[in-house]
Coordinates of C-alpha atoms and ligand atoms in Angstrom, one line a residue:
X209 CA 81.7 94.7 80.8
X210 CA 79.0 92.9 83.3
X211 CA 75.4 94.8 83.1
X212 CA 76.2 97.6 85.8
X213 CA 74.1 98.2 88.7
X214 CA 72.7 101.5 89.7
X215 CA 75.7 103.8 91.1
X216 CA 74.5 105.4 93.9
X217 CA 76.2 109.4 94.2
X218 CA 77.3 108.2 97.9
X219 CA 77.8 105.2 99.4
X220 CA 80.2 104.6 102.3
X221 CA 83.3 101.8 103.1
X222 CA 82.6 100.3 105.8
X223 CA 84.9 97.7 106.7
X224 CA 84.8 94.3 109.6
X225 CA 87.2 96.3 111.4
X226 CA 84.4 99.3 111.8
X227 CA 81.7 96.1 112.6
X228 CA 84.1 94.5 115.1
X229 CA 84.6 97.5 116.9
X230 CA 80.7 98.3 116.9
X231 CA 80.5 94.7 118.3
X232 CA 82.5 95.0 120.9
X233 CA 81.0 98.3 122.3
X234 CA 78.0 96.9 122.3
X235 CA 78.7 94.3 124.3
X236 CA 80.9 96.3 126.5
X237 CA 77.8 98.0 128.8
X238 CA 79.2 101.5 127.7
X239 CA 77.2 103.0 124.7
X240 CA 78.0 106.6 124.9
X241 CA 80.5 108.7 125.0
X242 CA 83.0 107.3 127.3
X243 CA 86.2 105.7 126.2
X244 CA 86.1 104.9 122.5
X245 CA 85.4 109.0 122.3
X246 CA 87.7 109.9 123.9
X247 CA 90.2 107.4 121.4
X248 CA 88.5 108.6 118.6
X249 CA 89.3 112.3 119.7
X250 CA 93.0 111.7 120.4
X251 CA 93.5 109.7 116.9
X252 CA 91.9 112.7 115.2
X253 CA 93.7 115.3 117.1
X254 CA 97.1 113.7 115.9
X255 CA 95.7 113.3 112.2
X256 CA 95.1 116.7 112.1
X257 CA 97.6 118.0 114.0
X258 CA 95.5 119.8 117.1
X259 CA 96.1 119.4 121.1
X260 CA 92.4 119.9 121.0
X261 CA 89.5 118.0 119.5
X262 CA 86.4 117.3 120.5
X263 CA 83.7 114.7 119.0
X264 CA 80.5 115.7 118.7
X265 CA 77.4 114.3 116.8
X266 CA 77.3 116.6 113.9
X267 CA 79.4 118.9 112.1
X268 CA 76.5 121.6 112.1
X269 CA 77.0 120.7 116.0
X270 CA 80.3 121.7 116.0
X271 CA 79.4 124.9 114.2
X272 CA 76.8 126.1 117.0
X273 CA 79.1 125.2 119.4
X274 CA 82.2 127.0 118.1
X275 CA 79.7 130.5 117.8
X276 CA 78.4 130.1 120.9
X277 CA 81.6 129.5 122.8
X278 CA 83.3 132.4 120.9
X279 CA 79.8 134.7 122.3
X280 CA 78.7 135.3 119.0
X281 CA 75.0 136.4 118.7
X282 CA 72.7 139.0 118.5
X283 CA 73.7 142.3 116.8
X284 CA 76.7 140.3 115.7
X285 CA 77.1 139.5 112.5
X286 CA 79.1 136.3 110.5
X287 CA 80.8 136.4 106.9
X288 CA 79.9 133.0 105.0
X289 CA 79.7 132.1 101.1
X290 CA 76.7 131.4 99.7
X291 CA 77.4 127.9 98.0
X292 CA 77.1 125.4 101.1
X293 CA 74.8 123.2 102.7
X294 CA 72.0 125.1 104.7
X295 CA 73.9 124.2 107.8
X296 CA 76.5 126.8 108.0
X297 CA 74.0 129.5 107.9
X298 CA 71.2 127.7 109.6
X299 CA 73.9 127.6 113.2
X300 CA 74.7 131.2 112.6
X301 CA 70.5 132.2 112.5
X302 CA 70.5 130.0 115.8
X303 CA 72.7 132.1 117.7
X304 CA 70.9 135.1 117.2
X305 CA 73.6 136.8 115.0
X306 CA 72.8 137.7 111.4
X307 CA 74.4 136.0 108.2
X308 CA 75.6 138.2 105.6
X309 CA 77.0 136.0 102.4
X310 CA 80.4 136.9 100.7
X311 CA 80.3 136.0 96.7
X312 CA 82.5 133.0 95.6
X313 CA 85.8 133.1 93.5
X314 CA 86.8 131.4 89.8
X315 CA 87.2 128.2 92.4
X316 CA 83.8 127.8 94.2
X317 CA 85.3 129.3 97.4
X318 CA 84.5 132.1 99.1
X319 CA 86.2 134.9 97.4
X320 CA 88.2 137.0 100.0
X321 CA 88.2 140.2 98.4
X322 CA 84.1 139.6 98.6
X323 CA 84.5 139.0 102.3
X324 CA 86.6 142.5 102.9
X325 CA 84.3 144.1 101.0
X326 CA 81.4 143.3 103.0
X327 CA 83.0 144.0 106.6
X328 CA 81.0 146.3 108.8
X329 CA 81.6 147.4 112.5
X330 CA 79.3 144.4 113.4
X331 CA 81.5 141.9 112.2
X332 CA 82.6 139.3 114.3
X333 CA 83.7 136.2 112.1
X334 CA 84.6 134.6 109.2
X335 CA 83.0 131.0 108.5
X336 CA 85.3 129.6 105.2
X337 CA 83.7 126.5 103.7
X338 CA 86.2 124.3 101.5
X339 CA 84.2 123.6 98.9
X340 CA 84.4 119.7 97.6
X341 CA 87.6 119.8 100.1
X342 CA 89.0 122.0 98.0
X343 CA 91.4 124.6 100.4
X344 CA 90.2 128.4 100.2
X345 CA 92.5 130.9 100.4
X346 CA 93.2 131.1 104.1
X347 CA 96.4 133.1 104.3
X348 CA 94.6 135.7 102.8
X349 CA 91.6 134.9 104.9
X350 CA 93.6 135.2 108.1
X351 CA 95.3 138.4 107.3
X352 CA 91.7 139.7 106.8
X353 CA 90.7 138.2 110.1
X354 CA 94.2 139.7 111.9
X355 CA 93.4 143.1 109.9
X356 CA 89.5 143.5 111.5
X357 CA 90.0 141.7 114.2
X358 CA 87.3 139.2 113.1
X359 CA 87.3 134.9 114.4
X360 CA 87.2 132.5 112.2
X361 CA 85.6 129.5 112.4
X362 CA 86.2 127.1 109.5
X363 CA 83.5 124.7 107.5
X364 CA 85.2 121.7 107.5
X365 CA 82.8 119.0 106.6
X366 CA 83.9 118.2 103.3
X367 CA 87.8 118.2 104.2
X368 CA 89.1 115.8 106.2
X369 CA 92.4 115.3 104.8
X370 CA 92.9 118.1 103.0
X371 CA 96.3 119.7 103.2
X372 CA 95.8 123.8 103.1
X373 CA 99.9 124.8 102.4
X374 CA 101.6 121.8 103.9
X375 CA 99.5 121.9 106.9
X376 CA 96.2 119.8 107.5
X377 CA 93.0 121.9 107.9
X378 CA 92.1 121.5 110.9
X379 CA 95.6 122.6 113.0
X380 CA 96.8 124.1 115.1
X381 CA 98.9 127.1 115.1
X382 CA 100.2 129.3 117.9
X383 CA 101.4 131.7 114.7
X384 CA 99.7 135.3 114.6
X385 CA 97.4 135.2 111.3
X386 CA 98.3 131.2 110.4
X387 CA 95.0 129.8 112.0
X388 CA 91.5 129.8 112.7
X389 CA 89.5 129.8 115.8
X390 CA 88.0 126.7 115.2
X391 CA 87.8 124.4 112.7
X392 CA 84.7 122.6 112.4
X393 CA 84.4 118.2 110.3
X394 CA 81.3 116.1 109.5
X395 CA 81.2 112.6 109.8
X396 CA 77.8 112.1 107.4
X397 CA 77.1 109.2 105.7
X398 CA 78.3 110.5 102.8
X399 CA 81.4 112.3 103.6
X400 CA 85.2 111.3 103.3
X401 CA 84.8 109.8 107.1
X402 CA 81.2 108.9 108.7
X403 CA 80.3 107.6 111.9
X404 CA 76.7 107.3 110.1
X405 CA 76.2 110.9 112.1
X406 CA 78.8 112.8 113.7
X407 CA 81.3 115.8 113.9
X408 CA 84.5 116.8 115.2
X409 CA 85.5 120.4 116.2
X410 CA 89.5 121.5 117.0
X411 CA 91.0 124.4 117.8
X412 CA 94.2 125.1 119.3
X413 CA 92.8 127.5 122.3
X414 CA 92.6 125.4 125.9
X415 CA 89.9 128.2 127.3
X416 CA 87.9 127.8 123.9
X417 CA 88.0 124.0 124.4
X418 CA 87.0 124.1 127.4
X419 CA 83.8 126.2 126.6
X420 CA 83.0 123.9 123.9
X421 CA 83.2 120.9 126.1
X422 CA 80.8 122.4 128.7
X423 CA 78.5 123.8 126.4
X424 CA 79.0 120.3 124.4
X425 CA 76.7 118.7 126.9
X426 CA 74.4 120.7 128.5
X427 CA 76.4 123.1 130.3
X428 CA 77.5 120.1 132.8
X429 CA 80.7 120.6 134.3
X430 CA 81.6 117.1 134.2
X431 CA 80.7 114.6 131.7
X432 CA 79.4 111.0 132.0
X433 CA 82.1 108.8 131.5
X434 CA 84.0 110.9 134.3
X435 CA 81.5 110.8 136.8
X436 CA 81.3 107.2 136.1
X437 CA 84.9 106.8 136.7
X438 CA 85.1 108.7 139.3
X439 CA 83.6 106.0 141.4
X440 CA 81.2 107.6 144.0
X441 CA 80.9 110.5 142.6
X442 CA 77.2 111.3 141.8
X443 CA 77.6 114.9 141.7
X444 CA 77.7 117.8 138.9
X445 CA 76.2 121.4 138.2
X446 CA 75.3 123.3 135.5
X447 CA 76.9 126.1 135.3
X448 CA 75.5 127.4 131.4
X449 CA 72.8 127.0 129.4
X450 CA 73.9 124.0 127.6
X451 CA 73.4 121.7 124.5
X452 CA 73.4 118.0 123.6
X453 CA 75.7 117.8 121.4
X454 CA 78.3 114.5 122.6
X455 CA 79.2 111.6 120.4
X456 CA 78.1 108.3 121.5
X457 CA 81.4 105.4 121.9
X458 CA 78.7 103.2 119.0
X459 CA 79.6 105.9 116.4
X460 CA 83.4 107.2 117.7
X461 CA 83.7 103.0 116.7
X462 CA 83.3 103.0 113.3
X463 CA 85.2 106.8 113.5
X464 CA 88.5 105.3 115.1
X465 CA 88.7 102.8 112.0
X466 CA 87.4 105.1 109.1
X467 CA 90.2 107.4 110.5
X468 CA 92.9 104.8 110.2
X469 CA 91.5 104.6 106.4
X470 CA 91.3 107.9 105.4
X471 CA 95.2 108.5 104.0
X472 CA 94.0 105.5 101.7
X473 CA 90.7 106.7 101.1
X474 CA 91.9 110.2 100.0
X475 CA 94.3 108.6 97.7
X476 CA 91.8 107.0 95.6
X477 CA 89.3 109.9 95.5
X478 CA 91.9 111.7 93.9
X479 CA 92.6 108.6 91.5
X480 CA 89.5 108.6 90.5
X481 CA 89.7 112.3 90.0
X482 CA 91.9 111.7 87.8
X483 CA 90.5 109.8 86.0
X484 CA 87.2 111.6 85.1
X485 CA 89.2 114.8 84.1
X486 CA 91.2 112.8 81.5
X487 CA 88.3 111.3 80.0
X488 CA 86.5 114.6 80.1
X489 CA 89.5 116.9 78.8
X490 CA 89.8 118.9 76.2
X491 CA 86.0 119.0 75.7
X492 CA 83.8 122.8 75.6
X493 CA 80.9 121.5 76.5
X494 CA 82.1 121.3 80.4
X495 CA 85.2 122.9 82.5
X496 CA 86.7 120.9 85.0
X497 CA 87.0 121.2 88.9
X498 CA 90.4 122.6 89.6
X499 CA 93.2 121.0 91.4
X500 CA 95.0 122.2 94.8
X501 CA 97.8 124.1 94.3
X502 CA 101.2 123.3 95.1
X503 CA 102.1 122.7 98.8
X504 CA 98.3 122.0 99.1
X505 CA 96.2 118.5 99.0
X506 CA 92.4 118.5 97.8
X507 CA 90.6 115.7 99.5
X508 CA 88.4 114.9 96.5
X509 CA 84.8 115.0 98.5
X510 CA 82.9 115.8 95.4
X511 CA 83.7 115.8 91.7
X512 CA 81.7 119.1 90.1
X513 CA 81.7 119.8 87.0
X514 CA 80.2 123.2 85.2
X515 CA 78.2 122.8 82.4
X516 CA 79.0 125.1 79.2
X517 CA 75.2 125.2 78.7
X518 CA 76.1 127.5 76.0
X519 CA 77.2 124.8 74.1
X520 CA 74.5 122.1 74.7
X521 CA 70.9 121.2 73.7
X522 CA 70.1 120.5 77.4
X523 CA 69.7 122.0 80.8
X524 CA 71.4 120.7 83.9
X525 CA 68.4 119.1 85.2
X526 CA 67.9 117.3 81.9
X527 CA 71.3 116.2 81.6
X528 CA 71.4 115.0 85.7
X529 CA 68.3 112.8 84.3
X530 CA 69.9 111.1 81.5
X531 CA 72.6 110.2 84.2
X532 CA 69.7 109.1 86.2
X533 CA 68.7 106.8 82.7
X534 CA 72.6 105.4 82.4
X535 CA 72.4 104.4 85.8
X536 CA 74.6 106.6 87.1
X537 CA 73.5 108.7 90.4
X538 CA 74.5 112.5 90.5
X539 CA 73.3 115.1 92.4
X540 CA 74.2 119.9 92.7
X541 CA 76.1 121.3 95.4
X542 CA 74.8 123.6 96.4
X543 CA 71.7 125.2 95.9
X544 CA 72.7 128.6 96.9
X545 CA 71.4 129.7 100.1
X546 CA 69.3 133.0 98.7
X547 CA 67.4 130.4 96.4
X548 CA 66.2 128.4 99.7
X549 CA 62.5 130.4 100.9
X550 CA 63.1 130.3 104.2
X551 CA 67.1 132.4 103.5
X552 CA 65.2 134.8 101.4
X553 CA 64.4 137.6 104.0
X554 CA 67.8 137.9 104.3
X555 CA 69.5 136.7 101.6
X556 CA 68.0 139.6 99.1
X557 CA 69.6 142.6 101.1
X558 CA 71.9 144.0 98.9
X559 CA 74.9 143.3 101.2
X560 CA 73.9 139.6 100.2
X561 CA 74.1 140.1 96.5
X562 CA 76.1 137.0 95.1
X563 CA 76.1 137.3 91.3
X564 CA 79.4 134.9 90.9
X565 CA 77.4 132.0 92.7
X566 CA 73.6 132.7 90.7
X567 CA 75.2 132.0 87.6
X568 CA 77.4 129.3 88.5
X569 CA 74.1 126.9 90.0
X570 CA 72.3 126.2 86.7
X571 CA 75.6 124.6 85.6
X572 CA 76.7 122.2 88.5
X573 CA 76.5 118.6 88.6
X574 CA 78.7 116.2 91.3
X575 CA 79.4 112.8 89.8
X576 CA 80.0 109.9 92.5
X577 CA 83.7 110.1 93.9
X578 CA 84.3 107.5 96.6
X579 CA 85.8 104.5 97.4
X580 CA 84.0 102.1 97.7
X581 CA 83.4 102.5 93.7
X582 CA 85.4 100.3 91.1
X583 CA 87.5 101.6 88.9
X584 CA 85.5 100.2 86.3
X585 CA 82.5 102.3 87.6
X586 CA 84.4 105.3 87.5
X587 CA 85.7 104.7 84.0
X588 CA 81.9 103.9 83.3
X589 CA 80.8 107.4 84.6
X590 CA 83.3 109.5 82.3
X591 CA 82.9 107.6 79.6
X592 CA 78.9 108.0 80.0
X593 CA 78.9 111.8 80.7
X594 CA 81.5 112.0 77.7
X595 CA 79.2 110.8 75.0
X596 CA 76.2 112.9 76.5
X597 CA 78.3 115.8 76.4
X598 CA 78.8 114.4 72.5
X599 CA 75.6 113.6 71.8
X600 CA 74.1 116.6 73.2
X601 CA 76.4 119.3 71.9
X602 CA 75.5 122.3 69.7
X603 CA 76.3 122.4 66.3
X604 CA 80.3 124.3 66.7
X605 CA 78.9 126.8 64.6
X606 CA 75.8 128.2 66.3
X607 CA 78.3 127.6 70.0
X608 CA 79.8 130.8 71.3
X609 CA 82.9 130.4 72.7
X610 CA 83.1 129.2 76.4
X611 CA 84.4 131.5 78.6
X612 CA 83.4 133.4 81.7
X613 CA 86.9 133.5 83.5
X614 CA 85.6 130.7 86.0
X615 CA 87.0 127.7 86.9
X616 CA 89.5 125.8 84.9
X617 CA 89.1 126.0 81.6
X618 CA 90.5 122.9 79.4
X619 CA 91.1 124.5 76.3
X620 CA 92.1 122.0 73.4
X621 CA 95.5 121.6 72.4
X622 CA 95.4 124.0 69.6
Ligands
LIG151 C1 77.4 118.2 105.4 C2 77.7 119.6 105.6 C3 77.5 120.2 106.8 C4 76.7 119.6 107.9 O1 77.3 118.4 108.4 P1 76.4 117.5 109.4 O2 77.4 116.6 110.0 O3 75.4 116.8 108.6 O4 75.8 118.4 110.4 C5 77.9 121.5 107.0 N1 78.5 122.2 106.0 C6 78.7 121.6 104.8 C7 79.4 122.4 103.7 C8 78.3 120.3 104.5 O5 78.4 119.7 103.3

């Protein structure tokens, strides 16, 4: 094999139909959000199956506007896990209302039985995050949701295209207890789709929509583009206090064709997938990131593996370095919200206590997963953290056996 460059943990696809389409907006004399947006919406609203979606420029955008439209705030308070990205928690701080974390299940996702248990008269929603795009449990979610009467606003970002029991996430339903309130997608760098920045949010409620849309840009009854259209017809109000949250046309351009990409993309995330678990099977120094279940799709964001530290002479950090050495970029998701200073105050009420996702941390590491990789990198990767799993194994004897209950265990063939 050639010498091997550094693989990055993330790097996007961006193809020259993404450029062209840049290229032509810009030369078009309409930079933001105007028509490509409103393509970019429809596509995504038939992707994912919703009458209603609207682009917006970040997915932690599309969270604040989803609680604020739904009047969620002060004195309220909003179930979420505690293994995400600051985001989800940060937008439900901003609204006034108070977080309160739910432990996480053998899979990484919020654990419903965690969620029922910390219910309290001030509960007004549920924010799910599918971990790694990963489904969580949302039949069992919804019925919780129906039971208390609670919204539910889902965390999206890491899972565009995954397929939550034959439906995509993000759909809509006009079923009692088969939907959420809103569903809420990222368009990072570094997620499945990007527009470099961006979000989406859907949800099948018109009225809902409509408050997002308003509140989506600053409370303006019309938008832009529409005004623009509308030839003449210099005047709006502002009829609430607002944000500025809209998708310019430069990114829904590289969105529109990233979109058109992502049934392929998905496929060789879970390729790869593959591929790492079969050169890491059967081994105790590490348990594997489980698979959807039937009827269900995981869209292979991220690859996380737990360390059995248990059964090796290094910490995570440690290992993550000799990655670093092999070239090989990896990085943690997440560092648990109560760990971050600024959560703390909150985060150490007893209502907050999240033993399950403590002691998971110290043991995650995401490997790169993405497309643009080779196969060859891939195979690269797994065969690299194989042979520092070997090489940096305890003696079988002075091992205990690995077990905690979580995640999938790959027990060898005995
Ligand atoms: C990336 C991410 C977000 C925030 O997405 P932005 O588009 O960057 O705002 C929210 N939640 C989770 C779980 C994420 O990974």
């Amino acid at each position: 094999m050639a010498e091997m460059n550094f693989i990055s943990f993330s790097r996007p696809s961006i193809g020259e139909e993404e450029i062209a389409e840049t290229v032509d907006t810009l030369r078009s004399g309409w930079l933001t959000t105007g028509p490509k947006t409103g393509r970019f919406e429809a596509d995504f609203g038939t992707y994912v199956r919703s009458p209603h979606a609207l682009a917006v420029n970040s997915c932690t955008a599309a969270l604040h506007l989803a609680l604020a439209a739904l009047g969620i705030g002060r004195g309220d308070e909003v179930i979420t896990t505690p293994l995400t990205f600051c985001a989800t928690v940060n937008t439900i701080l901003h609204t006034g209302a108070t977080p309160v974390l739910a432990d996480i299940g053998p899979d990484g996702n919020i654990d419903p039985a965690s969620i029922e248990a910390r219910i309290t008269p001030r509960t007004k929603a549920i924010i799910p995050v599918h971990m790694g795009g990963l489904p969580c449990d949302m039949n069992r979610i919804w019925d919780i949701a129906a039971r208390f009467g609670l919204r539910v606003i889902e965390d999206a970002a890491h899972a565009v295209g995954t397929i939550y029991d034959g439906n995509p996430i993000g759909m809509a339903t006009a079923e009692p207890r088969r939907g959420s309130d809103a569903v809420a997608f990222s368009f990072y760098a570094t997620k499945n789709l990007t527009t470099a920045e961006g979000g989406m949010v859907t949800t099948p409620d018109a009225e809902l929509f409509g408050r997002m849309k308003c509140l989506c840009l600053h409370g303006i009854s019309r938008d832009a583009w529409n005004r623009y259209t509308a030839k003449g017809n210099w005047y709006y109000e502002v009829n609430e206090n607002g944000f500025k949250y809209n998708l310019s046309d430069l990114q829904s351009s590289i969105g529109i064709h990233q979109l058109r990409k992502q049934e392929e993309f998905i496929e060789t995330r879970r390729r790869y997938a593959e591929i790492y678990s079969s050169l890491l099977a059967n081994m105790d120094e590490v348990e594997l990131p489980p698979t959807a279940p039937a009827g269900s799709r995981h869209a292979w964001h991220l690859y996380s593996l737990r360390l059995n530290l248990g059964h090796l002479k290094v910490d995570r950090a440690a290992f993550i370095e000799l990655l670093r050495e092999r070239k090989i970029g990896a990085s943690v998701h997440f560092i648990p919200i109560p760990l971050h200073p600024f959560f703390r105050r909150f985060a150490n009420l007893p209502q907050n206590h999240c033993p399950v996702a403590l002691n998971v941390y110290p043991r995650l590491v995401s490997l790169p997963l993405y497309p643009a990789m080779s196969e060859d990198e891939v195979e690269y990767v797994g065969r690299s953290v194989r042979s520092l799993l070997e090489q940096y194994r305890l003696s079988r004897s002075s091992a205990p056996r690995a077990t905690n209950g979580l995640y999938r265990v790959v027990s060898k063939a005995s």
